[in-house]
mmCIF file of C-alpha atoms in Angstrom:
data_model
loop_
_atom_site.group_PDB
_atom_site.id
_atom_site.type_symbol
_atom_site.label_atom_id
_atom_site.label_comp_id
_atom_site.label_asym_id
_atom_site.label_seq_id
_atom_site.Cartn_x
_atom_site.Cartn_y
_atom_site.Cartn_z
ATOM 1 C CA MET A 1 56.521 203.513 74.195
ATOM 2 C CA ALA A 2 57.173 199.909 72.944
ATOM 3 C CA CYS A 3 60.895 200.656 72.545
ATOM 4 C CA SER A 4 63.532 203.767 73.308
ATOM 5 C CA GLU A 5 64.091 206.334 71.821
ATOM 6 C CA ASN A 6 67.447 207.044 71.809
ATOM 7 C CA GLY A 7 68.096 204.902 74.377
ATOM 8 C CA PHE A 8 65.940 206.954 76.742
ATOM 9 C CA PHE A 9 61.984 205.941 77.910
ATOM 10 C CA ASP A 10 60.519 209.504 78.698
ATOM 11 C CA LYS A 11 63.366 211.035 81.233
ATOM 12 C CA PHE A 12 64.601 207.514 82.386
ATOM 13 C CA GLY A 13 67.569 205.329 80.334
ATOM 14 C CA GLY A 14 70.440 206.599 78.718
ATOM 15 C CA LYS A 15 74.177 205.448 78.509
ATOM 16 C CA TYR A 16 76.172 206.823 81.238
ATOM 17 C CA VAL A 17 78.816 204.942 81.513
ATOM 18 C CA ALA A 18 82.872 205.005 81.153
ATOM 19 C CA GLU A 19 84.468 205.750 78.256
ATOM 20 C CA VAL A 20 85.714 202.296 77.493
ATOM 21 C CA LEU A 21 82.348 200.886 77.449
ATOM 22 C CA ARG A 22 81.192 203.485 74.702
ATOM 23 C CA ARG A 23 82.456 201.715 72.043
ATOM 24 C CA PRO A 24 81.358 198.318 72.634
ATOM 25 C CA LEU A 25 77.275 199.428 73.779
ATOM 26 C CA ASP A 26 77.640 201.338 70.114
ATOM 27 C CA GLU A 27 78.551 197.975 68.827
ATOM 28 C CA LEU A 28 76.273 195.927 70.875
ATOM 29 C CA GLU A 29 73.498 197.995 69.009
ATOM 30 C CA VAL A 30 74.287 197.725 66.183
ATOM 31 C CA ALA A 31 74.797 194.485 66.404
ATOM 32 C CA PHE A 32 71.560 193.775 67.980
ATOM 33 C CA GLY A 33 69.783 195.490 64.979
ATOM 34 C CA GLU A 34 71.039 193.458 62.347
ATOM 35 C CA ALA A 35 70.497 190.402 63.779
ATOM 36 C CA MET A 36 67.089 191.084 64.443
ATOM 37 C CA ALA A 37 66.473 191.895 60.717
ATOM 38 C CA ASP A 38 68.306 188.639 60.162
ATOM 39 C CA GLU A 39 66.135 185.961 59.093
ATOM 40 C CA SER A 40 68.329 183.373 59.765
ATOM 41 C CA PHE A 41 69.344 184.414 63.391
ATOM 42 C CA LEU A 42 65.526 184.970 64.105
ATOM 43 C CA ALA A 43 65.268 181.283 62.966
ATOM 44 C CA GLU A 44 68.304 179.864 64.714
ATOM 45 C CA LEU A 45 66.705 181.497 67.663
ATOM 46 C CA SER A 46 63.437 180.329 67.366
ATOM 47 C CA GLU A 47 64.427 176.479 66.654
ATOM 48 C CA ILE A 48 66.201 177.058 69.883
ATOM 49 C CA GLN A 49 63.462 178.415 72.031
ATOM 50 C CA ARG A 50 61.158 174.967 70.587
ATOM 51 C CA ASP A 51 64.083 172.390 71.199
ATOM 52 C CA TYR A 52 65.706 173.477 73.698
ATOM 53 C CA ILE A 53 63.656 176.042 76.283
ATOM 54 C CA GLY A 54 60.861 174.339 76.025
ATOM 55 C CA ARG A 55 58.864 177.211 74.210
ATOM 56 C CA GLU A 56 55.734 177.536 74.139
ATOM 57 C CA THR A 57 55.103 177.279 77.992
ATOM 58 C CA PRO A 58 51.714 176.409 79.008
ATOM 59 C CA LEU A 59 48.836 178.888 80.395
ATOM 60 C CA LEU A 60 47.323 176.961 83.271
ATOM 61 C CA PHE A 61 43.796 177.945 84.588
ATOM 62 C CA ALA A 62 43.756 177.436 88.399
ATOM 63 C CA LYS A 63 40.372 175.838 88.769
ATOM 64 C CA THR A 64 40.951 175.409 92.665
ATOM 65 C CA ALA A 65 42.368 178.815 93.662
ATOM 66 C CA THR A 66 39.877 180.802 91.580
ATOM 67 C CA GLU A 67 37.106 178.390 93.493
ATOM 68 C CA ILE A 68 38.223 179.300 96.494
ATOM 69 C CA LEU A 69 39.155 182.728 96.188
ATOM 70 C CA GLY A 70 35.834 183.565 94.242
ATOM 71 C CA GLY A 71 35.791 186.426 91.392
ATOM 72 C CA ALA A 72 38.102 186.362 88.797
ATOM 73 C CA GLN A 73 39.279 183.162 87.177
ATOM 74 C CA ILE A 74 42.949 182.753 87.761
ATOM 75 C CA TYR A 75 45.331 181.851 85.012
ATOM 76 C CA ILE A 76 49.001 181.207 85.402
ATOM 77 C CA LYS A 77 51.604 181.868 82.743
ATOM 78 C CA LEU A 78 54.422 178.588 83.753
ATOM 79 C CA GLU A 79 57.630 180.021 82.792
ATOM 80 C CA GLY A 80 58.716 178.036 85.482
ATOM 81 C CA LEU A 81 58.795 174.927 82.992
ATOM 82 C CA ALA A 82 61.099 176.582 80.371
ATOM 83 C CA ASN A 83 64.331 174.882 80.433
ATOM 84 C CA THR A 84 66.298 175.625 83.684
ATOM 85 C CA GLY A 85 63.682 176.880 85.346
ATOM 86 C CA ALA A 86 62.813 180.113 84.798
ATOM 87 C CA HIS A 87 61.766 182.942 82.156
ATOM 88 C CA LYS A 88 65.651 183.684 82.440
ATOM 89 C CA ILE A 89 67.074 181.368 79.969
ATOM 90 C CA ASN A 90 64.837 183.313 77.126
ATOM 91 C CA ASN A 91 66.969 186.468 77.368
ATOM 92 C CA ALA A 92 70.378 184.355 78.277
ATOM 93 C CA ILE A 93 69.764 182.260 74.974
ATOM 94 C CA GLY A 94 69.201 185.216 72.949
ATOM 95 C CA GLN A 95 72.031 187.170 74.214
ATOM 96 C CA CYS A 96 74.847 184.037 74.362
ATOM 97 C CA LEU A 97 73.734 183.660 70.259
ATOM 98 C CA LEU A 98 74.160 187.592 69.161
ATOM 99 C CA ALA A 99 77.486 187.465 71.224
ATOM 100 C CA LYS A 100 78.564 184.225 69.037
ATOM 101 C CA ARG A 101 77.505 186.006 65.622
ATOM 102 C CA MET A 102 79.712 189.105 67.167
ATOM 103 C CA GLY A 103 83.007 186.869 67.489
ATOM 104 C CA LYS A 104 82.611 186.819 71.192
ATOM 105 C CA LYS A 105 83.681 184.080 72.770
ATOM 106 C CA ARG A 106 83.782 184.699 76.871
ATOM 107 C CA ILE A 107 80.386 185.200 78.539
ATOM 108 C CA ILE A 108 79.974 186.860 82.115
ATOM 109 C CA ALA A 109 76.475 187.744 83.968
ATOM 110 C CA GLU A 110 75.313 188.815 87.221
ATOM 111 C CA THR A 111 73.056 187.216 89.232
ATOM 112 C CA GLY A 112 70.770 187.324 92.187
ATOM 113 C CA ALA A 113 68.200 184.740 92.875
ATOM 114 C CA GLY A 114 70.778 182.793 90.457
ATOM 115 C CA GLN A 115 68.067 181.950 87.570
ATOM 116 C CA HIS A 116 69.847 184.148 85.765
ATOM 117 C CA GLY A 117 73.211 182.454 86.279
ATOM 118 C CA VAL A 118 72.022 179.132 85.505
ATOM 119 C CA ALA A 119 70.091 180.319 82.345
ATOM 120 C CA THR A 120 73.340 181.804 80.806
ATOM 121 C CA ALA A 121 75.763 179.551 82.111
ATOM 122 C CA ALA A 122 73.555 176.638 80.400
ATOM 123 C CA ALA A 123 73.348 178.895 77.346
ATOM 124 C CA CYS A 124 76.887 178.835 77.589
ATOM 125 C CA ALA A 125 77.339 175.114 77.583
ATOM 126 C CA LYS A 126 74.658 174.682 74.804
ATOM 127 C CA LEU A 127 76.813 177.261 72.287
ATOM 128 C CA GLY A 128 79.959 176.232 73.261
ATOM 129 C CA LEU A 129 80.909 179.645 75.114
ATOM 130 C CA ASP A 130 83.217 180.162 78.087
ATOM 131 C CA CYS A 131 80.972 181.787 80.968
ATOM 132 C CA THR A 132 81.933 183.564 84.410
ATOM 133 C CA VAL A 133 79.187 184.571 86.604
ATOM 134 C CA TYR A 134 79.257 187.235 89.485
ATOM 135 C CA MET A 135 76.706 186.775 92.479
ATOM 136 C CA GLY A 136 77.029 188.457 95.683
ATOM 137 C CA GLU A 137 77.873 186.741 98.827
ATOM 138 C CA VAL A 138 74.790 186.843 100.792
ATOM 139 C CA ASP A 139 73.119 185.350 97.264
ATOM 140 C CA VAL A 140 75.855 182.441 97.145
ATOM 141 C CA ARG A 141 74.590 180.988 100.846
ATOM 142 C CA ARG A 142 71.400 181.390 100.554
ATOM 143 C CA GLN A 143 71.069 180.356 96.734
ATOM 144 C CA GLN A 144 73.279 177.280 96.773
ATOM 145 C CA PRO A 145 71.174 174.806 94.631
ATOM 146 C CA ASN A 146 71.655 177.341 91.969
ATOM 147 C CA VAL A 147 75.611 177.884 92.213
ATOM 148 C CA ALA A 148 76.174 173.787 92.288
ATOM 149 C CA ALA A 149 74.012 173.876 89.053
ATOM 150 C CA MET A 150 76.190 177.068 87.461
ATOM 151 C CA GLU A 151 79.280 174.677 88.095
ATOM 152 C CA LEU A 152 78.061 171.948 86.870
ATOM 153 C CA TYR A 153 77.081 173.280 83.210
ATOM 154 C CA GLY A 154 80.869 174.674 83.790
ATOM 155 C CA ALA A 155 80.588 178.698 84.670
ATOM 156 C CA LYS A 156 83.130 180.118 87.105
ATOM 157 C CA VAL A 157 81.082 181.359 89.963
ATOM 158 C CA HIS A 158 82.523 184.766 91.459
ATOM 159 C CA SER A 159 81.206 185.393 95.145
ATOM 160 C CA VAL A 160 81.063 189.074 95.633
ATOM 161 C CA THR A 161 82.325 190.366 99.224
ATOM 162 C CA SER A 162 81.923 194.249 98.921
ATOM 163 C CA GLY A 163 79.417 196.160 99.485
ATOM 164 C CA SER A 164 75.904 194.908 100.434
ATOM 165 C CA ARG A 165 76.986 191.506 99.166
ATOM 166 C CA THR A 166 73.835 191.362 97.002
ATOM 167 C CA LEU A 167 72.601 191.840 93.270
ATOM 168 C CA LYS A 168 74.046 195.551 93.168
ATOM 169 C CA ASP A 169 77.444 194.847 94.137
ATOM 170 C CA ALA A 170 77.483 191.739 91.829
ATOM 171 C CA VAL A 171 76.182 193.858 88.801
ATOM 172 C CA ASN A 172 79.019 196.405 89.631
ATOM 173 C CA GLU A 173 81.874 193.759 89.518
ATOM 174 C CA ALA A 174 80.600 192.308 86.136
ATOM 175 C CA MET A 175 80.969 196.082 84.851
ATOM 176 C CA ARG A 176 84.073 196.032 85.925
ATOM 177 C CA ASP A 177 85.329 193.416 83.937
ATOM 178 C CA TRP A 178 83.381 193.819 81.121
ATOM 179 C CA ALA A 179 85.422 197.383 81.023
ATOM 180 C CA ALA A 180 88.568 195.449 81.232
ATOM 181 C CA ASN A 181 88.157 192.806 78.483
ATOM 182 C CA PRO A 182 85.410 194.568 76.180
ATOM 183 C CA ASP A 183 87.213 193.381 72.884
ATOM 184 C CA THR A 184 86.403 189.522 73.882
ATOM 185 C CA THR A 185 83.727 189.452 76.485
ATOM 186 C CA HIS A 186 80.105 190.066 76.027
ATOM 187 C CA TYR A 187 78.028 191.238 79.262
ATOM 188 C CA VAL A 188 74.826 189.040 79.222
ATOM 189 C CA LEU A 189 72.849 191.600 81.649
ATOM 190 C CA GLY A 190 70.424 189.272 83.340
ATOM 191 C CA SER A 191 67.687 192.939 83.512
ATOM 192 C CA ALA A 192 65.856 195.070 81.640
ATOM 193 C CA LEU A 193 68.011 197.684 82.899
ATOM 194 C CA GLY A 194 71.703 199.131 82.663
ATOM 195 C CA PRO A 195 73.126 201.520 79.831
ATOM 196 C CA ALA A 196 71.282 201.363 76.498
ATOM 197 C CA PRO A 197 70.626 199.011 74.409
ATOM 198 C CA PHE A 198 70.045 196.871 77.040
ATOM 199 C CA PRO A 199 66.440 197.457 78.116
ATOM 200 C CA ASP A 200 65.773 196.931 74.549
ATOM 201 C CA ILE A 201 67.574 194.152 74.006
ATOM 202 C CA VAL A 202 66.217 192.025 77.250
ATOM 203 C CA ARG A 203 62.715 193.311 76.542
ATOM 204 C CA THR A 204 62.884 191.786 73.119
ATOM 205 C CA PHE A 205 63.989 188.393 74.578
ATOM 206 C CA GLN A 206 62.088 188.276 76.750
ATOM 207 C CA GLY A 207 58.741 189.430 74.619
ATOM 208 C CA VAL A 208 58.251 185.953 73.752
ATOM 209 C CA ILE A 209 56.042 185.988 76.736
ATOM 210 C CA GLY A 210 53.745 188.543 76.244
ATOM 211 C CA ARG A 211 53.469 187.065 72.825
ATOM 212 C CA GLU A 212 52.196 183.696 73.967
ATOM 213 C CA VAL A 213 49.872 185.310 76.794
ATOM 214 C CA LYS A 214 48.293 187.411 74.044
ATOM 215 C CA ARG A 215 47.584 184.671 71.361
ATOM 216 C CA GLN A 216 46.758 182.049 74.358
ATOM 217 C CA SER A 217 44.682 184.313 75.700
ATOM 218 C CA GLU A 218 42.459 184.876 72.594
ATOM 219 C CA GLU A 219 42.307 181.170 71.854
ATOM 220 C CA ARG A 220 40.547 181.139 74.673
ATOM 221 C CA ASN A 221 38.453 184.172 74.357
ATOM 222 C CA LEU A 222 39.614 185.236 77.953
ATOM 223 C CA ASP A 223 37.976 188.699 79.163
ATOM 224 C CA VAL A 224 41.228 189.684 80.675
ATOM 225 C CA ALA A 225 41.353 192.070 83.400
ATOM 226 C CA ALA A 226 44.608 192.043 84.438
ATOM 227 C CA LEU A 227 48.441 190.936 83.971
ATOM 228 C CA ILE A 228 50.562 190.235 87.219
ATOM 229 C CA ALA A 229 54.298 189.964 87.288
ATOM 230 C CA CYS A 230 56.832 190.444 90.458
ATOM 231 C CA VAL A 231 59.630 193.332 89.409
ATOM 232 C CA GLY A 232 63.296 193.353 90.618
ATOM 233 C CA GLY A 233 64.753 194.922 87.719
ATOM 234 C CA GLY A 234 61.837 193.571 85.506
ATOM 235 C CA SER A 235 63.025 191.060 82.824
ATOM 236 C CA ASN A 236 60.359 189.222 83.047
ATOM 237 C CA SER A 237 57.430 191.774 83.765
ATOM 238 C CA ILE A 238 58.736 193.584 80.658
ATOM 239 C CA GLY A 239 58.360 190.937 78.647
ATOM 240 C CA PHE A 240 54.987 189.826 79.925
ATOM 241 C CA PHE A 241 53.537 193.247 79.391
ATOM 242 C CA SER A 242 55.156 194.174 76.177
ATOM 243 C CA PRO A 243 52.475 193.360 73.869
ATOM 244 C CA PHE A 244 50.042 195.381 75.853
ATOM 245 C CA ILE A 245 51.866 198.403 76.904
ATOM 246 C CA ASP A 246 50.419 200.702 73.919
ATOM 247 C CA SER A 247 47.196 199.420 74.530
ATOM 248 C CA ASP A 248 44.436 200.640 77.232
ATOM 249 C CA SER A 249 43.749 197.604 78.582
ATOM 250 C CA PRO A 250 43.953 195.217 80.377
ATOM 251 C CA ARG A 251 45.792 196.589 83.680
ATOM 252 C CA LEU A 252 49.274 196.226 84.210
ATOM 253 C CA ILE A 253 50.176 195.365 87.525
ATOM 254 C CA GLY A 254 53.748 194.932 88.901
ATOM 255 C CA VAL A 255 54.465 194.046 92.250
ATOM 256 C CA GLU A 256 57.481 194.863 94.185
ATOM 257 C CA ALA A 257 59.315 193.383 97.521
ATOM 258 C CA GLY A 258 57.662 194.741 100.481
ATOM 259 C CA GLY A 259 60.557 192.873 102.551
ATOM 260 C CA VAL A 260 59.600 193.077 106.145
ATOM 261 C CA GLY A 261 57.908 196.547 105.929
ATOM 262 C CA PRO A 262 58.160 199.899 105.123
ATOM 263 C CA GLY A 263 61.123 201.232 106.867
ATOM 264 C CA VAL A 264 64.537 202.376 105.045
ATOM 265 C CA GLY A 265 66.442 199.406 104.495
ATOM 266 C CA GLU A 266 63.329 197.215 104.759
ATOM 267 C CA ASN A 267 62.209 196.783 101.847
ATOM 268 C CA ALA A 268 63.096 196.981 97.899
ATOM 269 C CA SER A 269 59.934 199.236 97.146
ATOM 270 C CA ARG A 270 61.236 201.950 94.384
ATOM 271 C CA MET A 271 58.021 202.674 93.135
ATOM 272 C CA THR A 272 55.468 202.268 96.161
ATOM 273 C CA GLY A 273 57.585 202.878 99.218
ATOM 274 C CA ASN A 274 59.333 206.206 100.619
ATOM 275 C CA ALA A 275 62.692 206.007 99.708
ATOM 276 C CA GLY A 276 62.400 205.875 95.760
ATOM 277 C CA ARG A 277 63.755 208.950 93.784
ATOM 278 C CA ASP A 278 65.063 209.597 90.468
ATOM 279 C CA GLY A 279 69.165 208.949 89.891
ATOM 280 C CA ILE A 280 71.768 207.543 87.920
ATOM 281 C CA MET A 281 73.466 204.116 88.509
ATOM 282 C CA GLN A 282 75.215 201.351 86.734
ATOM 283 C CA GLY A 283 74.991 203.245 83.511
ATOM 284 C CA TYR A 284 71.179 204.338 83.333
ATOM 285 C CA LYS A 285 68.744 206.917 84.944
ATOM 286 C CA SER A 286 65.536 205.347 86.651
ATOM 287 C CA ARG A 287 63.905 204.950 89.924
ATOM 288 C CA PHE A 288 66.289 203.861 92.916
ATOM 289 C CA LEU A 289 66.190 203.775 96.711
ATOM 290 C CA LEU A 290 68.807 206.347 97.505
ATOM 291 C CA ASP A 291 70.039 208.272 100.530
ATOM 292 C CA ASP A 292 69.953 212.445 100.407
ATOM 293 C CA ASP A 293 73.669 211.721 99.018
ATOM 294 C CA GLY A 294 72.725 209.978 96.051
ATOM 295 C CA GLN A 295 74.222 206.681 97.577
ATOM 296 C CA ALA A 296 72.051 203.253 97.103
ATOM 297 C CA LEU A 297 69.944 202.530 100.297
ATOM 298 C CA PRO A 298 70.110 198.719 101.727
ATOM 299 C CA THR A 299 67.587 196.582 100.340
ATOM 300 C CA ARG A 300 65.746 193.669 102.121
ATOM 301 C CA SER A 301 63.943 191.059 100.734
ATOM 302 C CA ILE A 302 63.166 186.922 101.147
ATOM 303 C CA SER A 303 63.482 186.789 97.384
ATOM 304 C CA ALA A 304 67.116 187.170 96.105
ATOM 305 C CA GLY A 305 65.750 188.252 92.891
ATOM 306 C CA LEU A 306 63.635 191.388 93.815
ATOM 307 C CA ASP A 307 66.369 192.533 96.620
ATOM 308 C CA TYR A 308 67.719 195.392 94.252
ATOM 309 C CA CYS A 309 67.759 199.045 94.754
ATOM 310 C CA GLY A 310 67.119 199.805 91.401
ATOM 311 C CA ILE A 311 63.975 199.127 88.371
ATOM 312 C CA GLY A 312 64.160 198.902 84.735
ATOM 313 C CA PRO A 313 63.818 202.354 82.841
ATOM 314 C CA GLN A 314 60.850 201.522 80.819
ATOM 315 C CA LEU A 315 59.140 200.077 83.848
ATOM 316 C CA ALA A 316 59.772 203.572 85.619
ATOM 317 C CA ALA A 317 58.602 205.181 82.756
ATOM 318 C CA LEU A 318 55.654 203.270 82.372
ATOM 319 C CA GLY A 319 54.438 203.518 86.428
ATOM 320 C CA MET A 320 55.001 207.658 85.945
ATOM 321 C CA ARG A 321 52.810 207.609 82.734
ATOM 322 C CA GLY A 322 50.187 205.767 85.202
ATOM 323 C CA ARG A 323 49.869 202.528 82.409
ATOM 324 C CA ILE A 324 51.737 200.575 85.158
ATOM 325 C CA GLU A 325 50.327 199.743 88.572
ATOM 326 C CA PHE A 326 52.925 199.474 91.126
ATOM 327 C CA THR A 327 52.416 197.841 94.444
ATOM 328 C CA SER A 328 54.270 195.718 97.190
ATOM 329 C CA ALA A 329 53.935 192.183 99.047
ATOM 330 C CA LEU A 330 55.717 191.496 102.039
ATOM 331 C CA ASP A 331 58.052 188.501 102.627
ATOM 332 C CA SER A 332 55.129 186.870 104.973
ATOM 333 C CA GLU A 333 52.695 187.143 101.777
ATOM 334 C CA ALA A 334 54.935 185.658 99.408
ATOM 335 C CA LEU A 335 55.684 182.658 101.390
ATOM 336 C CA ASP A 336 52.002 182.382 101.788
ATOM 337 C CA ALA A 337 51.133 182.504 98.313
ATOM 338 C CA VAL A 338 53.796 179.680 97.739
ATOM 339 C CA LYS A 339 52.134 177.661 99.888
ATOM 340 C CA PHE A 340 48.736 178.358 98.668
ATOM 341 C CA PHE A 341 49.246 177.699 95.237
ATOM 342 C CA ALA A 342 51.525 174.663 96.002
ATOM 343 C CA LYS A 343 48.454 172.813 98.099
ATOM 344 C CA ASN A 344 45.772 174.121 95.558
ATOM 345 C CA GLU A 345 47.405 173.616 91.928
ATOM 346 C CA GLY A 346 50.288 171.571 92.645
ATOM 347 C CA VAL A 347 52.469 174.749 90.846
ATOM 348 C CA LEU A 348 55.325 175.726 93.080
ATOM 349 C CA PHE A 349 56.145 179.115 92.863
ATOM 350 C CA ALA A 350 59.503 181.043 93.202
ATOM 351 C CA LEU A 351 59.841 183.225 95.779
ATOM 352 C CA GLU A 352 60.035 186.318 93.133
ATOM 353 C CA SER A 353 56.523 185.018 91.540
ATOM 354 C CA ALA A 354 55.176 184.719 94.855
ATOM 355 C CA HIS A 355 54.957 188.184 95.128
ATOM 356 C CA ALA A 356 52.585 188.120 91.963
ATOM 357 C CA GLY A 357 50.593 185.352 93.241
ATOM 358 C CA ALA A 358 49.992 187.538 96.538
ATOM 359 C CA GLU A 359 48.522 189.908 94.506
ATOM 360 C CA ALA A 360 46.357 187.712 92.480
ATOM 361 C CA ILE A 361 45.179 186.356 96.001
ATOM 362 C CA ARG A 362 44.217 190.075 96.651
ATOM 363 C CA LEU A 363 42.862 191.345 93.682
ATOM 364 C CA ALA A 364 41.043 188.161 92.309
ATOM 365 C CA PRO A 365 37.805 188.077 94.816
ATOM 366 C CA THR A 366 37.359 191.806 94.054
ATOM 367 C CA LEU A 367 36.436 191.543 90.273
ATOM 368 C CA PRO A 368 33.497 189.997 88.139
ATOM 369 C CA LYS A 369 33.897 186.178 87.816
ATOM 370 C CA ASN A 370 33.494 186.167 84.064
ATOM 371 C CA LYS A 371 36.656 188.619 84.302
ATOM 372 C CA ALA A 372 40.117 186.672 84.122
ATOM 373 C CA ILE A 373 43.684 187.333 85.606
ATOM 374 C CA ILE A 374 46.665 186.430 84.291
ATOM 375 C CA VAL A 375 50.056 185.521 86.626
ATOM 376 C CA ASN A 376 53.292 185.205 85.464
ATOM 377 C CA MET A 377 54.930 182.795 87.301
ATOM 378 C CA SER A 378 58.496 183.823 86.233
ATOM 379 C CA GLY A 379 60.063 180.865 87.735
ATOM 380 C CA ARG A 380 59.945 177.628 90.033
ATOM 381 C CA GLY A 381 60.516 177.528 93.725
ATOM 382 C CA ASP A 382 62.964 174.086 93.662
ATOM 383 C CA LYS A 383 66.050 176.821 93.871
ATOM 384 C CA ASP A 384 64.202 178.391 96.948
ATOM 385 C CA VAL A 385 65.011 175.101 98.841
ATOM 386 C CA PHE A 386 67.442 176.866 101.574
ATOM 387 C CA ILE A 387 65.248 179.890 102.214
ATOM 388 C CA THR A 388 61.494 178.239 102.406
ATOM 389 C CA SER A 389 62.448 175.072 104.458
ATOM 390 C CA PRO A 390 63.461 176.747 107.409
ATOM 391 C CA VAL A 391 60.630 178.546 107.587
ATOM 392 C CA PHE A 392 58.109 176.110 106.729
ATOM 393 C CA ARG A 393 59.563 172.889 108.472
ATOM 394 C CA PRO A 394 62.482 174.030 110.671
ATOM 395 C CA ALA A 395 62.770 171.138 113.089
ATOM 396 C CA GLU A 396 62.972 168.771 110.176
ATOM 397 C CA TRP A 397 65.403 171.159 108.349
ATOM 398 C CA LEU A 398 67.796 171.253 111.370
ATOM 399 C CA SER A 399 67.807 167.634 112.149
ATOM 400 C CA PHE A 400 68.396 167.138 108.361
ATOM 401 C CA LEU A 401 71.430 169.751 108.370
ATOM 402 C CA HIS A 402 73.317 168.527 111.420
ATOM 403 C CA ALA A 403 72.875 164.402 110.302
ATOM 404 C CA GLU A 404 74.474 165.308 106.878
ATOM 405 C CA ILE A 405 77.412 167.434 108.853
ATOM 406 C CA ASP A 406 78.224 164.572 110.886
ATOM 407 C CA ARG A 407 77.649 162.476 107.822
ATOM 408 C CA LEU A 408 79.525 164.180 105.633
ATOM 409 C CA GLU A 409 82.441 164.846 108.510
ATOM 410 C CA GLY A 410 82.412 161.207 109.202
ATOM 411 C CA ASN A 411 82.854 160.425 105.657
ATOM 412 C CA LYS A 412 79.897 158.143 105.119
ATOM 413 C CA ASP A 413 78.228 156.745 102.423
ATOM 414 C CA ILE A 414 74.420 157.841 102.637
ATOM 415 C CA HIS A 415 73.528 154.352 102.883
ATOM 416 C CA ASP A 416 75.473 154.113 105.867
ATOM 417 C CA ALA A 417 74.708 157.438 107.587
ATOM 418 C CA GLU A 418 72.755 157.287 111.399
ATOM 419 C CA ARG A 419 68.999 157.725 111.382
ATOM 420 C CA MET A 420 67.579 161.315 111.789
ATOM 421 C CA GLY A 421 66.002 162.377 114.799
#
């Protein structure tokens, strides 16, 4: 099941949209198929991947972490070293290049953690396209560094104040915009979900991660027991897993957001929690956190990128088949993983990726030393300073914020500010 069949992965997927979006989706499907068969398009994409994104990204042996934990060797795929700081640029560049080929000059996108928004804004700046990003108000507040970066790249960031004010609502607003402007606008959907052909498009552009991992692990003669990735909508995980889907090994492990507990509204666990059910939302059929009336339940995660009620249809199908094993990590476990890998490997995981890191910490000691596990560090944690600093260094962070407010209100240069503390 490397690709969809007529837009479906078993019973999941499809194209459940208003009639106004049927034509642009059909046109996109045709244009994507033509582009992927065009050697000149693929050559341009490959050149940009190399010279702009910085591919291939390294596969790091986490020597100290492996020695501390015992058991399997831990390797980390450093997607955080890709330009803009995460895997999201792989898909953003691919779709923006496709949109330019189609003659679409305006790009819209949704974003949660902000990395897809940053990647899309950067891709648009690189390729000369107009960019508008929809972002939930909650995520705007907790991901201010990424909001600032998007605006520096020239994007217009719309803060979405409806609903839960998180990723689900940003997707809704982006879909409304696209429905109103289908002839001039392309929607760069950031995850491997939504109406067909988006799940296939996103997996294809993110598949570069898995192809590199396959080659890198073979070059080192690694006996890979498991690949581990965090799963929100699923773009990093499906790209990471894609070359291995039709094989029996290695194990593919997806880690959802366990949030603060198992109760409804306390997590974003669609495959492992107690509230996941089949449903249709935002143009596709998959597993969602839904109430008895089929309405989206609230979600919670310390990581904005995993704070979403649905999961990509291919991931849902592979989970139901048993090819992907799903588990979850609590907010506290993700934070512990951030500290563990920062201190012992000099690698700062994004909070999303740290959920995969938490599973690696649990799994490695249970496996033999001649085996390897590979963790996809889908992004780095610079963006999370507004979330992690109040947890890791609350007094210092509060002092800094008070001092900065006083300085800014007093219109003082940083060199003339009062001493902190």
